[in-house]
Short mmCIF file of C-alpha atoms in Angstrom, two decimals:
data_model
loop_
_atom_site.label_atom_id
_atom_site.label_comp_id
_atom_site.label_asym_id
_atom_site.label_seq_id
_atom_site.Cartn_x
_atom_site.Cartn_y
_atom_site.Cartn_z
CA MET A 1 14.55 212.16 240.93
CA HIS A 2 18.02 213.65 240.68
CA THR A 3 21.18 211.85 241.74
CA TYR A 4 23.66 214.17 240.02
CA PRO A 5 26.29 215.71 242.34
CA LEU A 6 25.47 219.44 242.50
CA THR A 7 27.50 222.15 244.19
CA THR A 8 26.87 225.88 244.42
CA ASP A 9 30.34 226.70 243.07
CA ARG A 10 29.93 224.41 240.10
CA LEU A 11 26.58 225.90 239.15
CA ALA A 12 27.58 229.51 239.80
CA ALA A 13 30.60 229.17 237.51
CA TRP A 14 28.48 227.97 234.63
CA ARG A 15 27.39 230.72 232.28
CA SER A 16 24.02 230.68 230.57
CA PRO A 17 23.86 230.11 226.82
CA SER A 18 24.14 233.56 225.22
CA SER A 19 21.04 233.21 223.04
CA ARG A 20 18.72 230.65 221.51
CA PRO A 21 19.69 229.58 217.99
CA SER A 22 17.34 230.17 215.09
CA THR A 23 14.06 228.34 215.67
CA GLU A 24 14.32 226.55 212.33
CA THR A 25 17.58 224.88 213.44
CA LEU A 26 16.34 223.39 216.72
CA PHE A 27 14.50 220.37 215.31
CA ASP A 28 16.56 217.50 213.87
CA ALA A 29 14.26 215.28 211.79
CA ALA A 30 16.89 212.58 211.25
CA ALA A 31 17.55 212.21 214.98
CA GLY A 32 13.99 212.95 216.10
CA THR A 33 15.18 215.54 218.63
CA VAL A 34 14.76 219.19 219.61
CA ALA A 35 17.69 221.18 221.00
CA ILE A 36 16.53 222.71 224.29
CA GLY A 37 19.80 224.15 225.64
CA ARG A 38 23.44 223.37 226.37
CA HIS A 39 25.35 220.93 228.53
CA GLN A 40 28.33 222.14 230.54
CA ASP A 41 30.73 220.80 227.91
CA GLY A 42 29.12 223.07 225.31
CA GLY A 43 27.21 220.36 223.47
CA ASP A 44 23.53 220.67 222.67
CA ALA A 45 21.05 219.29 225.19
CA VAL A 46 18.32 217.60 223.15
CA LEU A 47 14.94 216.14 223.99
CA GLU A 48 13.99 213.04 222.02
CA LEU A 49 10.56 213.20 220.36
CA TYR A 50 10.80 209.91 218.51
CA SER A 51 13.20 207.11 217.62
CA THR A 52 13.09 204.33 215.05
CA GLU A 53 10.86 202.43 217.49
CA GLY A 54 8.19 205.15 217.63
CA ALA A 55 7.19 208.24 219.59
CA THR A 56 8.96 208.96 222.89
CA HIS A 57 7.20 210.31 225.99
CA ALA A 58 8.64 212.86 228.41
CA THR A 59 8.13 214.07 231.96
CA ILE A 60 9.00 217.66 232.97
CA THR A 61 9.02 218.77 236.60
CA GLY A 62 9.74 222.15 238.15
CA LEU A 63 8.41 224.83 240.45
CA PRO A 64 6.94 228.15 239.25
CA GLY A 65 9.85 230.36 238.20
CA SER A 66 12.15 227.44 237.43
CA GLY A 67 11.99 228.03 233.67
CA ILE A 68 9.18 225.69 232.62
CA GLY A 69 7.42 228.35 230.56
CA THR A 70 10.57 229.22 228.63
CA LEU A 71 11.39 225.56 228.02
CA LEU A 72 7.89 224.83 226.73
CA GLY A 73 8.11 227.91 224.53
CA THR A 74 11.30 226.58 222.94
CA LEU A 75 9.72 223.18 222.31
CA TRP A 76 6.51 224.58 220.83
CA ASP A 77 8.35 227.11 218.67
CA ALA A 78 10.57 224.38 217.22
CA GLU A 79 7.63 222.02 216.69
CA GLN A 80 5.46 224.65 215.03
CA ALA A 81 8.32 225.47 212.66
CA ALA A 82 8.71 221.79 211.68
CA ALA A 83 6.37 220.37 209.06
CA LEU A 84 6.75 216.90 210.60
CA VAL A 85 5.60 217.85 214.12
CA GLU A 86 2.24 219.16 215.36
CA PRO A 87 2.08 220.47 218.97
CA TRP A 88 -1.12 220.05 221.03
CA ALA A 89 -1.50 221.14 224.66
CA VAL A 90 -3.76 220.80 227.68
CA ASP A 91 -3.09 223.70 230.06
CA PRO A 92 -5.91 224.33 232.57
CA GLY A 93 -6.07 228.08 233.15
CA GLY A 94 -3.83 228.79 230.17
CA ALA A 95 -0.78 229.84 232.18
CA HIS A 96 1.67 228.59 229.55
CA THR A 97 -0.44 228.58 226.41
CA ALA A 98 -2.06 232.02 226.53
CA HIS A 99 -1.38 233.98 223.34
CA ARG A 100 0.32 230.99 221.71
CA PRO A 101 -1.17 229.94 218.34
CA LEU A 102 -1.09 226.20 218.97
CA LEU A 103 -3.16 224.13 216.55
CA ARG A 104 -4.94 222.27 219.35
CA CYS A 105 -5.15 223.74 222.85
CA ALA A 106 -7.43 223.21 225.88
CA ASP A 107 -7.45 225.61 228.83
CA THR A 108 -10.41 224.18 230.78
CA ALA A 109 -11.15 220.73 232.20
CA GLU A 110 -14.14 220.34 229.86
CA ARG A 111 -12.11 221.26 226.80
CA ALA A 112 -9.30 218.99 228.05
CA ALA A 113 -11.61 215.96 227.96
CA GLU A 114 -12.65 216.87 224.39
CA LEU A 115 -9.09 217.36 223.19
CA LEU A 116 -7.91 214.11 224.75
CA ALA A 117 -10.79 212.28 223.05
CA GLU A 118 -9.54 213.75 219.74
CA ALA A 119 -6.02 212.55 220.53
CA ARG A 120 -7.28 209.06 221.39
CA GLU A 121 -9.22 208.79 218.14
CA LEU A 122 -6.22 210.00 216.17
CA VAL A 123 -3.86 207.46 217.72
CA LEU A 124 -6.26 204.53 217.39
CA SER A 125 -7.16 205.37 213.81
CA ARG A 126 -3.48 205.45 212.89
CA VAL A 127 -2.72 202.16 214.62
CA HIS A 128 -5.76 200.26 213.36
CA GLY A 129 -5.35 201.73 209.89
CA GLY A 130 -1.86 200.29 209.72
CA LEU A 131 -0.44 203.63 208.62
CA LEU A 132 2.31 203.71 211.22
CA GLN A 133 3.04 200.06 211.80
CA PRO A 134 6.72 199.40 212.59
CA THR A 135 8.69 198.57 209.46
CA LEU A 136 12.19 197.30 208.75
CA LYS A 137 13.24 200.95 208.39
CA GLY A 138 11.62 201.93 211.68
CA TYR A 139 9.25 204.74 212.57
CA GLU A 140 9.42 208.18 211.02
CA PRO A 141 6.77 210.93 210.75
CA THR A 142 5.61 212.21 207.38
CA ASP A 143 3.96 215.39 206.12
CA GLY A 144 0.67 213.51 205.87
CA HIS A 145 1.01 211.91 209.30
CA PRO A 146 3.10 214.25 211.44
CA LEU A 147 4.21 213.36 214.93
CA VAL A 148 1.80 214.92 217.45
CA THR A 149 3.28 216.16 220.73
CA LEU A 150 0.65 216.34 223.47
CA THR A 151 1.78 218.44 226.44
CA VAL A 152 -0.42 218.09 229.54
CA VAL A 153 0.26 220.68 232.25
CA GLY A 154 -0.64 219.41 235.73
CA LEU A 155 -1.23 215.88 234.48
CA ALA A 156 -1.00 214.25 237.92
CA ASP A 157 -3.73 216.52 239.33
CA LEU A 158 -5.95 216.13 236.27
CA VAL A 159 -6.06 212.33 236.43
CA GLN A 160 -6.86 212.44 240.14
CA GLN A 161 -9.69 214.93 239.64
CA ASP A 162 -11.34 213.36 236.60
CA ARG A 163 -11.48 209.64 235.87
CA ARG A 164 -12.51 210.33 232.27
CA ILE A 165 -9.25 212.13 231.67
CA GLU A 166 -7.28 209.32 233.32
CA ARG A 167 -8.96 206.72 231.11
CA GLU A 168 -8.37 208.76 227.95
CA LEU A 169 -4.69 209.25 228.79
CA GLU A 170 -4.19 205.57 229.59
CA VAL A 171 -5.49 204.58 226.15
CA ILE A 172 -3.44 207.28 224.46
CA ALA A 173 -0.26 206.30 226.29
CA ARG A 174 -0.76 202.59 225.59
CA TRP A 175 -0.91 203.11 221.81
CA ALA A 176 0.91 206.42 221.35
CA ARG A 177 4.31 204.97 220.53
CA ARG A 178 2.96 203.18 217.45
CA GLY A 179 0.39 205.91 216.75
CA GLY A 180 2.88 208.74 216.36
CA LEU A 181 2.03 210.74 219.51
CA SER A 182 4.60 211.92 222.05
CA LEU A 183 2.94 212.45 225.46
CA ARG A 184 4.57 215.11 227.63
CA SER A 185 3.57 215.63 231.27
CA VAL A 186 4.40 218.81 233.19
CA ASP A 187 4.13 218.68 236.97
CA ARG A 188 5.55 219.96 240.23
CA PRO A 189 8.47 218.03 241.76
CA GLY A 190 7.40 215.06 243.84
CA THR A 191 4.06 214.53 242.14
CA ALA A 192 3.35 211.00 241.02
CA VAL A 193 1.21 209.81 238.13
CA PRO A 194 -0.56 206.62 239.25
CA GLY A 195 -1.04 203.23 237.65
CA LEU A 196 -0.34 202.21 234.09
CA LEU A 197 -0.02 205.80 232.91
CA GLY A 198 2.76 206.47 235.39
CA GLN A 199 4.57 203.27 234.36
CA ILE A 200 4.48 204.22 230.70
CA LEU A 201 5.72 207.77 231.35
CA ALA A 202 8.55 206.38 233.50
CA GLY A 203 10.02 204.78 230.37
CA GLY A 204 10.38 208.11 228.58
CA SER A 205 12.69 211.09 228.82
CA ARG A 206 12.87 213.13 232.02
CA ILE A 207 13.60 216.80 232.66
CA GLU A 208 13.91 218.12 236.21
CA LEU A 209 14.30 221.90 236.52
CA LEU A 210 16.11 222.70 239.74
CA ALA A 211 15.61 226.39 240.55
CA GLY A 212 13.68 226.99 243.76
CA THR A 213 13.69 223.41 244.99
CA GLY A 214 15.47 224.40 248.18
CA SER A 215 17.88 221.46 248.18
CA SER A 216 21.51 221.84 249.16
CA GLY A 217 23.16 224.51 247.02
CA GLN A 218 20.13 224.84 244.78
CA ASP A 219 18.79 228.10 246.22
CA GLN A 220 21.29 229.81 243.91
CA VAL A 221 20.43 227.82 240.80
CA LEU A 222 19.40 230.02 237.90
CA PRO A 223 16.04 229.37 236.19
CA GLY A 224 16.43 227.00 233.27
CA THR A 225 19.08 224.87 234.97
CA GLY A 226 18.10 221.25 235.18
CA LEU A 227 18.79 217.58 234.70
CA LEU A 228 17.97 215.83 231.44
CA ALA A 229 17.75 212.06 231.07
CA LEU A 230 16.90 210.35 227.80
CA PRO A 231 14.90 207.08 228.04
CA PHE A 232 16.50 204.80 230.63
CA GLY A 233 19.60 207.05 230.67
CA GLU A 234 21.37 208.81 233.52
CA PRO A 235 20.51 212.47 234.25
CA VAL A 236 22.95 215.06 232.85
CA LEU A 237 23.09 218.71 233.87
CA PHE A 238 21.97 221.25 231.25
CA ARG A 239 20.82 224.83 230.96
CA ALA A 240 17.84 225.71 228.79
CA TRP A 241 18.01 228.46 226.20
CA PRO A 242 17.17 231.85 227.79
CA PRO A 243 13.87 233.57 226.95
CA VAL A 244 13.60 235.10 223.51
CA PRO A 245 13.54 238.93 223.84
CA GLY A 246 10.06 240.28 223.37
CA ALA A 247 8.43 236.84 223.49
#
């Protein structure tokens, strides 16, 4: 997806952030964002979870070793520390979720279908109950109705392998914005999510981690280096926070 001009010299001269800030400071409830790293100008790189119009979806792509696990760890840590956000995850095989105390987590295809059915019921009950209808003040999560982030690892493969999962995700994605659920897909570069689901995800934020992609100059890109684009925005280079020691 990237169109940003990348050069080996430019990337090699860019130092990694020294350390991740305190977990409790990463989530900004007023802005609806989580700080995931730094831009080259020193400003925080943030992923939008919600705006005044509702929950925001996101697509993350990257190869093994590109820093996906560390990035997801930052997001989940920040969300678990925030009373207004509740992280759920579907991770077949448990590569990224093993040993993480997420409130809702599925590491098999069977459990994935069950968890997605729970997510669908949650979203529809909120929408039909009128609890999260858009107001003049706009959307905002509450302690009683926190924003749910639903991270699906290998989403493109899952929907191709199981039509039940595709149908569940289509319903979730259609109503998630009003129902207070941020859908987050995690896939390899070049994978495509088909149909309506892919169209909905295309309107969200995008993160492309670049390490290991083999493109010009990118064989020397450090893990965690990527491009971040907020909804309908242009991609901007960023570097994710490094792994937390001992995590």
